Short mmCIF file of C-alpha atoms and ligand atoms in Angstrom, two decimals:
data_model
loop_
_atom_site.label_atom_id
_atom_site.label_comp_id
_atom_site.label_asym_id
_atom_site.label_seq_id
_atom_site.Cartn_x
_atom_site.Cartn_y
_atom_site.Cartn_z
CA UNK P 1 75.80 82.34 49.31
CA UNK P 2 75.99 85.01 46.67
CA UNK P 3 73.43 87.55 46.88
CA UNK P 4 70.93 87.27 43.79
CA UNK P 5 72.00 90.18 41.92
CA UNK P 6 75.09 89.14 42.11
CA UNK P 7 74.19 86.40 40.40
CA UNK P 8 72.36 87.79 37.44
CA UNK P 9 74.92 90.50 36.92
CA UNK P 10 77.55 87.30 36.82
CA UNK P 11 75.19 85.70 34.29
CA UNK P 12 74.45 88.34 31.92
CA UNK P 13 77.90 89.25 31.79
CA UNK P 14 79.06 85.85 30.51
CA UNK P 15 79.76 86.04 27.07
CA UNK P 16 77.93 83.10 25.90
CA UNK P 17 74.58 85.05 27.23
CA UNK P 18 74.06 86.67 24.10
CA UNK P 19 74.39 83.71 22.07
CA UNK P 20 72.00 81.92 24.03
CA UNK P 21 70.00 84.43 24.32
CA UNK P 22 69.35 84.06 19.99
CA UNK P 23 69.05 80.93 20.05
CA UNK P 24 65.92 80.72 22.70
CA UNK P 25 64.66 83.37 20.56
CA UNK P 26 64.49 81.41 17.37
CA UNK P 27 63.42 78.44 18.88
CA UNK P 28 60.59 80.69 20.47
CA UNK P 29 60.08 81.91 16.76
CA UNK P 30 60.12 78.66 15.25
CA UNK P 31 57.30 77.12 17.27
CA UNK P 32 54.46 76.90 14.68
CA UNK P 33 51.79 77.97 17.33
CA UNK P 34 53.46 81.11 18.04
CA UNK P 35 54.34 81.74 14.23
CA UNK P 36 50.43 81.20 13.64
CA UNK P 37 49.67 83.57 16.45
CA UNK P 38 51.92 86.42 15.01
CA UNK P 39 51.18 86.07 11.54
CA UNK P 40 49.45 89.12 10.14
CA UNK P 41 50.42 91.23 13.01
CA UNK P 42 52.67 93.63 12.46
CA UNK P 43 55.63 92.99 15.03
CA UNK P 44 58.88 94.56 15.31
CA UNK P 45 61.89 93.25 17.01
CA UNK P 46 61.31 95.49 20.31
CA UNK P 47 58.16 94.17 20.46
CA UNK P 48 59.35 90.59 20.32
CA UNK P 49 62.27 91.22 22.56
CA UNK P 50 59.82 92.49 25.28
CA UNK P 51 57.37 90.13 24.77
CA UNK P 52 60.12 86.81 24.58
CA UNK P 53 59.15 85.94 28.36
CA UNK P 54 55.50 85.58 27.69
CA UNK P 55 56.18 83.80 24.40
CA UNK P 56 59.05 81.54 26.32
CA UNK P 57 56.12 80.83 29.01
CA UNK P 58 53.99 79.92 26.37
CA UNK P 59 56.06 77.57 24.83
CA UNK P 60 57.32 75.81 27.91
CA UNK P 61 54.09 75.34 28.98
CA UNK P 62 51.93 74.47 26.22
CA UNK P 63 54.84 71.14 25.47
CA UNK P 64 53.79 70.30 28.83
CA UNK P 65 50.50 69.87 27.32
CA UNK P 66 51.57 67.77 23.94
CA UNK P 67 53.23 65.17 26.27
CA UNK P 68 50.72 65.31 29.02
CA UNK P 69 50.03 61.62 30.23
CA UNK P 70 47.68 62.50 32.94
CA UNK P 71 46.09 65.73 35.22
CA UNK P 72 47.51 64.26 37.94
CA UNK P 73 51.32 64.95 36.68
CA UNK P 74 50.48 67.61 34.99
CA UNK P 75 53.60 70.33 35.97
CA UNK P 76 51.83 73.57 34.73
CA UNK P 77 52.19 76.65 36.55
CA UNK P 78 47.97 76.03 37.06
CA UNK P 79 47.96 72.61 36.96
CA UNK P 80 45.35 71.15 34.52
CA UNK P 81 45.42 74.69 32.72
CA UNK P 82 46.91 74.89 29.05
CA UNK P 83 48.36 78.29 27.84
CA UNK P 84 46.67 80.61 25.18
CA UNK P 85 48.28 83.94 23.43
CA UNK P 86 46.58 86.42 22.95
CA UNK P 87 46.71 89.80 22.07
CA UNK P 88 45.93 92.80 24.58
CA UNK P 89 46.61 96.19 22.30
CA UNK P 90 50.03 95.47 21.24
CA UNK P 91 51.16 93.56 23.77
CA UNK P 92 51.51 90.30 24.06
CA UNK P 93 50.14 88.03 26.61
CA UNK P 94 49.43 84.24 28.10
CA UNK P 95 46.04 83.01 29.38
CA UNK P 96 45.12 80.03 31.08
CA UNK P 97 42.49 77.59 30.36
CA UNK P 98 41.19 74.63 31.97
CA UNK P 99 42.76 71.74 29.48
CA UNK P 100 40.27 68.72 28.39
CA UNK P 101 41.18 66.60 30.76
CA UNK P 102 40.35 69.28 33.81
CA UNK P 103 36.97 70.21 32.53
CA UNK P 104 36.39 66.17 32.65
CA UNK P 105 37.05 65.99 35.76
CA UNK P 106 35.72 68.90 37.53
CA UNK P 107 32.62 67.68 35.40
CA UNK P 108 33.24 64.24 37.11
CA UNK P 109 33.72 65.96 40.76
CA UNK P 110 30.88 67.76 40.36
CA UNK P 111 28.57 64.52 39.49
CA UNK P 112 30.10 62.59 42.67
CA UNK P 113 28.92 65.69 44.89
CA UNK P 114 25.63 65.19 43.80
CA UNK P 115 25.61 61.29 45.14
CA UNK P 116 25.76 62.26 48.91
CA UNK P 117 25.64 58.46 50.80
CA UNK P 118 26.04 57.53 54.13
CA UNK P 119 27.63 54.11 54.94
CA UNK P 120 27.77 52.61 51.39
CA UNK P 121 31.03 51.25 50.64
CA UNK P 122 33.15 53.36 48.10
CA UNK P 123 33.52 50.93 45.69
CA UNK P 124 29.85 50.13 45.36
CA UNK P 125 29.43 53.37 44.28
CA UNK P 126 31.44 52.96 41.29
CA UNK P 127 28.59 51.30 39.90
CA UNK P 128 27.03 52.00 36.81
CA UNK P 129 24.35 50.67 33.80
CA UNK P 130 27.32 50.21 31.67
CA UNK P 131 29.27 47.92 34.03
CA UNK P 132 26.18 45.97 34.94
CA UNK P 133 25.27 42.24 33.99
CA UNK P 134 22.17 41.35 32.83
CA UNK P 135 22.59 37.73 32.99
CA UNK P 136 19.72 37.17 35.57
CA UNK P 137 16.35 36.96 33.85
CA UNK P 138 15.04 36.76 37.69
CA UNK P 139 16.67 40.82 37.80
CA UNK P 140 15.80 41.91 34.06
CA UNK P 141 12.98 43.50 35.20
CA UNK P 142 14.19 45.63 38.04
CA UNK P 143 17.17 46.39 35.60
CA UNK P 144 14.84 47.89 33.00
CA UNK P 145 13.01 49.66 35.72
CA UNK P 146 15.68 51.37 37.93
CA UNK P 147 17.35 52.13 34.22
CA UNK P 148 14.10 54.51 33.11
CA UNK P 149 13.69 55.47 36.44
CA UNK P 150 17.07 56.88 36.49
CA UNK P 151 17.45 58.33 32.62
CA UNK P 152 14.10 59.48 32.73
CA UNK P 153 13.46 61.30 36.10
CA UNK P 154 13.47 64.77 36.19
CA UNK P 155 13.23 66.91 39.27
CA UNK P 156 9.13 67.73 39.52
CA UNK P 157 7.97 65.21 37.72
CA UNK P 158 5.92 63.18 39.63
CA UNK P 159 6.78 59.55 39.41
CA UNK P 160 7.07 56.59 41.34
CA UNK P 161 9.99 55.09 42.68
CA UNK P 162 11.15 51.47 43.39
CA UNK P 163 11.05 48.52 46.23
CA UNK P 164 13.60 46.25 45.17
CA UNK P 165 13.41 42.67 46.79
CA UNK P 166 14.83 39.83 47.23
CA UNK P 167 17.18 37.76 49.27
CA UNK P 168 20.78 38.73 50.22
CA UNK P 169 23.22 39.40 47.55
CA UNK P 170 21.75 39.43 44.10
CA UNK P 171 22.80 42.78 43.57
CA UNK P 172 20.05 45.32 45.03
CA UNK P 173 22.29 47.74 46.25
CA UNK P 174 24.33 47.64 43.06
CA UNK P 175 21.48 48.59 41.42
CA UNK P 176 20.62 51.79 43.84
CA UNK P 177 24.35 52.89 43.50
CA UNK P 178 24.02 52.36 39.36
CA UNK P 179 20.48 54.57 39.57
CA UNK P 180 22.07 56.89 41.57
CA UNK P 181 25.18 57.76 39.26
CA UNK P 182 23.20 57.46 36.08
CA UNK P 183 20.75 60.42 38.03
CA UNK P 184 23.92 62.17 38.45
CA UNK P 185 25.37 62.02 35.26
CA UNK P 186 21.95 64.14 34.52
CA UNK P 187 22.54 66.30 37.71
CA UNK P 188 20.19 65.04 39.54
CA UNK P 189 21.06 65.08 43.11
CA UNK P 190 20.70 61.70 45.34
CA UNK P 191 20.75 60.08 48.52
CA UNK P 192 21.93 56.80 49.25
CA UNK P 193 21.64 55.50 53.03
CA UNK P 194 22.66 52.11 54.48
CA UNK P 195 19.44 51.97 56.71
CA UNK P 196 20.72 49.31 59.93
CA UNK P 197 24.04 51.53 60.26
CA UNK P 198 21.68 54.53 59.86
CA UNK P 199 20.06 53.88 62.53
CA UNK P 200 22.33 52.50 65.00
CA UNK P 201 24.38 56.22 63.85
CA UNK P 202 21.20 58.32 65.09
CA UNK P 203 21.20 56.75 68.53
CA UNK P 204 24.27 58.55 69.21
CA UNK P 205 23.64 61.72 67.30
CA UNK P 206 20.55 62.20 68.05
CA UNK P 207 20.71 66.17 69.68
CA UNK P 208 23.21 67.48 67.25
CA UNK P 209 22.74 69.64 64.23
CA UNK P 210 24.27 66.94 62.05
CA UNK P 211 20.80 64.76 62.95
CA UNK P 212 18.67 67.43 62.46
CA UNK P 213 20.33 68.28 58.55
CA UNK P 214 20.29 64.42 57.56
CA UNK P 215 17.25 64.33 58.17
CA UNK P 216 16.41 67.82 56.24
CA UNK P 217 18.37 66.31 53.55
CA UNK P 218 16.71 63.06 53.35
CA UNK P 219 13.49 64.66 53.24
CA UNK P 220 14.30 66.74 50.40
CA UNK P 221 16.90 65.38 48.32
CA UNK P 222 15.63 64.82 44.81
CA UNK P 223 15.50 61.26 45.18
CA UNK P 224 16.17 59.54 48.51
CA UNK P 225 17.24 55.90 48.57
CA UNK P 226 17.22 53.72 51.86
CA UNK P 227 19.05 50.71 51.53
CA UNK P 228 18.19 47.43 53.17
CA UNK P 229 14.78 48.74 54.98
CA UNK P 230 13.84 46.02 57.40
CA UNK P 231 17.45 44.89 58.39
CA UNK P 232 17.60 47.99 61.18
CA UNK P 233 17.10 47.24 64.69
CA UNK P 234 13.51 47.80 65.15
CA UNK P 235 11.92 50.76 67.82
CA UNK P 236 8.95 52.44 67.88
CA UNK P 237 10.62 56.10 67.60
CA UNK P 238 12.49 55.04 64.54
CA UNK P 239 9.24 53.84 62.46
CA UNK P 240 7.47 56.55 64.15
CA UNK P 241 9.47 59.43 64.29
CA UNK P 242 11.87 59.24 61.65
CA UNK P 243 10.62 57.26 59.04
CA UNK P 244 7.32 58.04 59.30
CA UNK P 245 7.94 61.98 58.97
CA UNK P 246 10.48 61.64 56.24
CA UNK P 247 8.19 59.32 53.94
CA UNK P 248 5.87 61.27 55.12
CA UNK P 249 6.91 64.85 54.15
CA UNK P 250 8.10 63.13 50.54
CA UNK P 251 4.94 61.84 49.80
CA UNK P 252 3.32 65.39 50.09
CA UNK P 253 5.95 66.87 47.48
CA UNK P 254 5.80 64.16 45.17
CA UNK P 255 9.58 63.41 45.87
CA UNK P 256 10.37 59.60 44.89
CA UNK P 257 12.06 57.35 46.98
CA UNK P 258 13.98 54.42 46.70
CA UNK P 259 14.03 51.07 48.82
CA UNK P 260 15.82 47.81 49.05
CA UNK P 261 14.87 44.81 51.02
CA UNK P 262 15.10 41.51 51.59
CA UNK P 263 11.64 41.29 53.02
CA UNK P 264 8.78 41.74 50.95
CA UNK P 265 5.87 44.01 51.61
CA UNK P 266 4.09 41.73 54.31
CA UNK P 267 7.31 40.26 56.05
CA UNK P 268 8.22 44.13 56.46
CA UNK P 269 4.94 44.93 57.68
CA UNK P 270 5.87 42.20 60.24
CA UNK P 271 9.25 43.84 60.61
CA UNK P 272 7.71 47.43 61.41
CA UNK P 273 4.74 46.07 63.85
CA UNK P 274 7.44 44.34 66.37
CA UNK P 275 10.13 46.53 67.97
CA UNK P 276 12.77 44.86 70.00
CA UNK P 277 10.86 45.83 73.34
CA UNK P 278 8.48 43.34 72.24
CA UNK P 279 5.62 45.81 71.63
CA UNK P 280 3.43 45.20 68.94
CA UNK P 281 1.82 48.06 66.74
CA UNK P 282 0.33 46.74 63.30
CA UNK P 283 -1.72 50.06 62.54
CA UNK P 284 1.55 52.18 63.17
CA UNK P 285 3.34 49.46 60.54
CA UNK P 286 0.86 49.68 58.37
CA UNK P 287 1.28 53.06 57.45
CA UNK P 288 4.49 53.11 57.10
CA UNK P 289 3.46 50.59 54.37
CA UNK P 290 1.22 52.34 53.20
CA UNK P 291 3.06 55.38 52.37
CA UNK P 292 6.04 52.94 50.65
CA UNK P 293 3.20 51.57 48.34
CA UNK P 294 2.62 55.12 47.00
CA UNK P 295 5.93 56.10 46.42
CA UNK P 296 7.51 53.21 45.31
CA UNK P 297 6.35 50.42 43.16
CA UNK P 298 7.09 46.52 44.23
CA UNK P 299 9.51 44.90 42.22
CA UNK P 300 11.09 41.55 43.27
CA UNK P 301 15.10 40.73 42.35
CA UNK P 302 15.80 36.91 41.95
CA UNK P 303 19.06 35.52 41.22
CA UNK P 304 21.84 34.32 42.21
CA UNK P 305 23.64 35.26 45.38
CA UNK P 306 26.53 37.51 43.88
CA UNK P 307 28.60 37.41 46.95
CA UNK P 308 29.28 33.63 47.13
CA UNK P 309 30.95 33.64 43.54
CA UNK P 310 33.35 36.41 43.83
P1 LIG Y 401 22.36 42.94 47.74
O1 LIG Y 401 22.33 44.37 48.04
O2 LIG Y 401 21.17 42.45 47.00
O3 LIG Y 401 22.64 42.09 48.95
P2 LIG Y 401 24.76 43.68 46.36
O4 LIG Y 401 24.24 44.80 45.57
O5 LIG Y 401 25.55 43.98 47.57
O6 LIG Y 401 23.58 42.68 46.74
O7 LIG Y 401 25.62 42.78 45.36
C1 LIG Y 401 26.45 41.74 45.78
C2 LIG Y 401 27.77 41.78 45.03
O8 LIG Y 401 27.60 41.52 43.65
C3 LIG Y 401 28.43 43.12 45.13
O9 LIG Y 401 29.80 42.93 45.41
C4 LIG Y 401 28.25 43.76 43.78
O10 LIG Y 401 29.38 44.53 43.46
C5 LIG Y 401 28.09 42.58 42.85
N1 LIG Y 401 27.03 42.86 41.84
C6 LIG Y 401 25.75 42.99 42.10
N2 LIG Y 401 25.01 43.18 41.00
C7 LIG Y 401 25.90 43.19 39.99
C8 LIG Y 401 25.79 43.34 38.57
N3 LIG Y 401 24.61 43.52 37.98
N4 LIG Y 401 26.90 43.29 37.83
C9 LIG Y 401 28.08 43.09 38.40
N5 LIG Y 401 28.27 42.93 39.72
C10 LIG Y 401 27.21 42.98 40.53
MG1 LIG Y 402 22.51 45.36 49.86
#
């Protein structure tokens, strides 16, 4: 291999180099963007001469731009960032912007951070207000509800959140994941958990640090959403000292939480007052009730069962 000065010395010695050299200076001149950016400055031909690198940049960069099809291919020196000239004294240089389609999606990367979840499947949260059908009067109401709930909240306010119920499939944990990106999209911060997986998940976690901060976090997340309460295995320490203190600690701050169930209030009651060992505690359930009822308000979801038709 030739060494690299070798190289350049070869090339700027062919005799073509000057001619080519011209003629990427008046297509560099010719762009209208840099002819706009020059005009009424007063530039000699030094100036452009030692400039023509920043302008060349410029130009090879911002086409990338006019026949961008997508951030993803986008083969900018910064990808997703779209060249500016500007002026520094009297010379001549190129900054970097983030391009429309970056700022919409670090906009949309910072949304999805705010919807932290634990075992909800990806694509359910894709859900959203705008994709939803309405086509079950039995789930108009809940609709309407979860939808002011979710463009209304604001972090402080103190409001009540919802028990959705109803039997298996007519679309109750669509309807968290819809709340939760609609929150989102207002930067409100949410947490959606898959309560049976949950809880079978804290079993085996139970003396790290990763326990301890999921549970931080679900007692202090804006707005905290358990998913199917009532379909966990049943014990005594997780009614007692995990749901219990979380519910607990939100109802003192006036944080709103979110359930889904297929049980209604009194068949959960029955739920929380039997743990697999076969004890039976109906004051302990009963306060667990009793602390849903005053965060969340009762609302029952009728309907068809989604998952049969698809
Ligand atoms: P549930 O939690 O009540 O058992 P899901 O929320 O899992 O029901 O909904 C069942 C299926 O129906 C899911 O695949 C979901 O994507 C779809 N689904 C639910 N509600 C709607 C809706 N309003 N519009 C469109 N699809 C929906
Ligand atoms: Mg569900």
């Amino acid at each position: 291999m030739k060494p690299i000065r070798e190289t350049i010395h070869h090339l700027m010695n062919r005799h073509d180099f000057k001619e080519r050299y011209e003629a990427m200076k008046r297509d560099i001149l010719n762009d209208p963007h840099v002819q706009s950016f020059l005009r009424g400055h007063d530039v000699t031909d030094a100036m452009l001469n030692r400039h023509l690198g920043k302008l060349y940049e410029f130009v090879q960069q911002s086409k990338h731009c006019e026949r961008c099809s997508s951030l993803e291919q986008c083969p900018n020196l910064l990808k997703g960032y779209t060249p500016h000239l500007i002026w520094q004294g009297k010379n001549i240089d190129v900054q970097y912007e983030r391009c429309a389609r970056k700022v919409q999606e670090d906009e949309r990367k910072k949304q999805q951070s705010l919807i932290r979840s634990l075992f909800i499947p990806r694509d359910m949260l894709q859900a959203s207000f705008d994709k939803l059908e309405t086509d079950d009067l039995g789930r108009i109401e809940a609709i309407e509800l979860a939808n002011t709930f979710a463009s209304t909240y604001e972090v402080g306010k103190r409001i009540k959140g919802l028990y959705l119920y109803g039997s298996f499939g007519v679309g109750k944990t669509y309807l968290l994941a819809a709340m939760a990106n609609e929150l989102a999209q207002r930067h409100i911060a949410s947490f959606l958990v898959y309560v049976p997986e949950f809880v079978r998940s804290l079993k085996s976690a139970l003396q790290t640090d990763a326990f301890q901060d999921t549970i931080e976090y679900a007692k202090q997340v804006p707005v905290l959403m358990l998913d199917d309460l009532g379909a966990e295995l049943m014990s005594s320490w997780w009614r007692d000292e995990v749901l219990g203190p979380i519910l607990q600690y939100r109802m003192l701050e006036h944080l709103p939480t979110c359930f889904t169930s297929n049980f209604d209030l009194k068949r959960l009651t029955h739920h929380l007052a039997h743990s697999q060992r076969g004890e039976e505690e109906q004051v302990k359930a009963a306060r667990i009730i009793e602390r849903i009822v005053y965060l969340a308000t009762p609302i029952e979801m009728k309907g068809k069962n989604r998952r049969i038709d698809m």
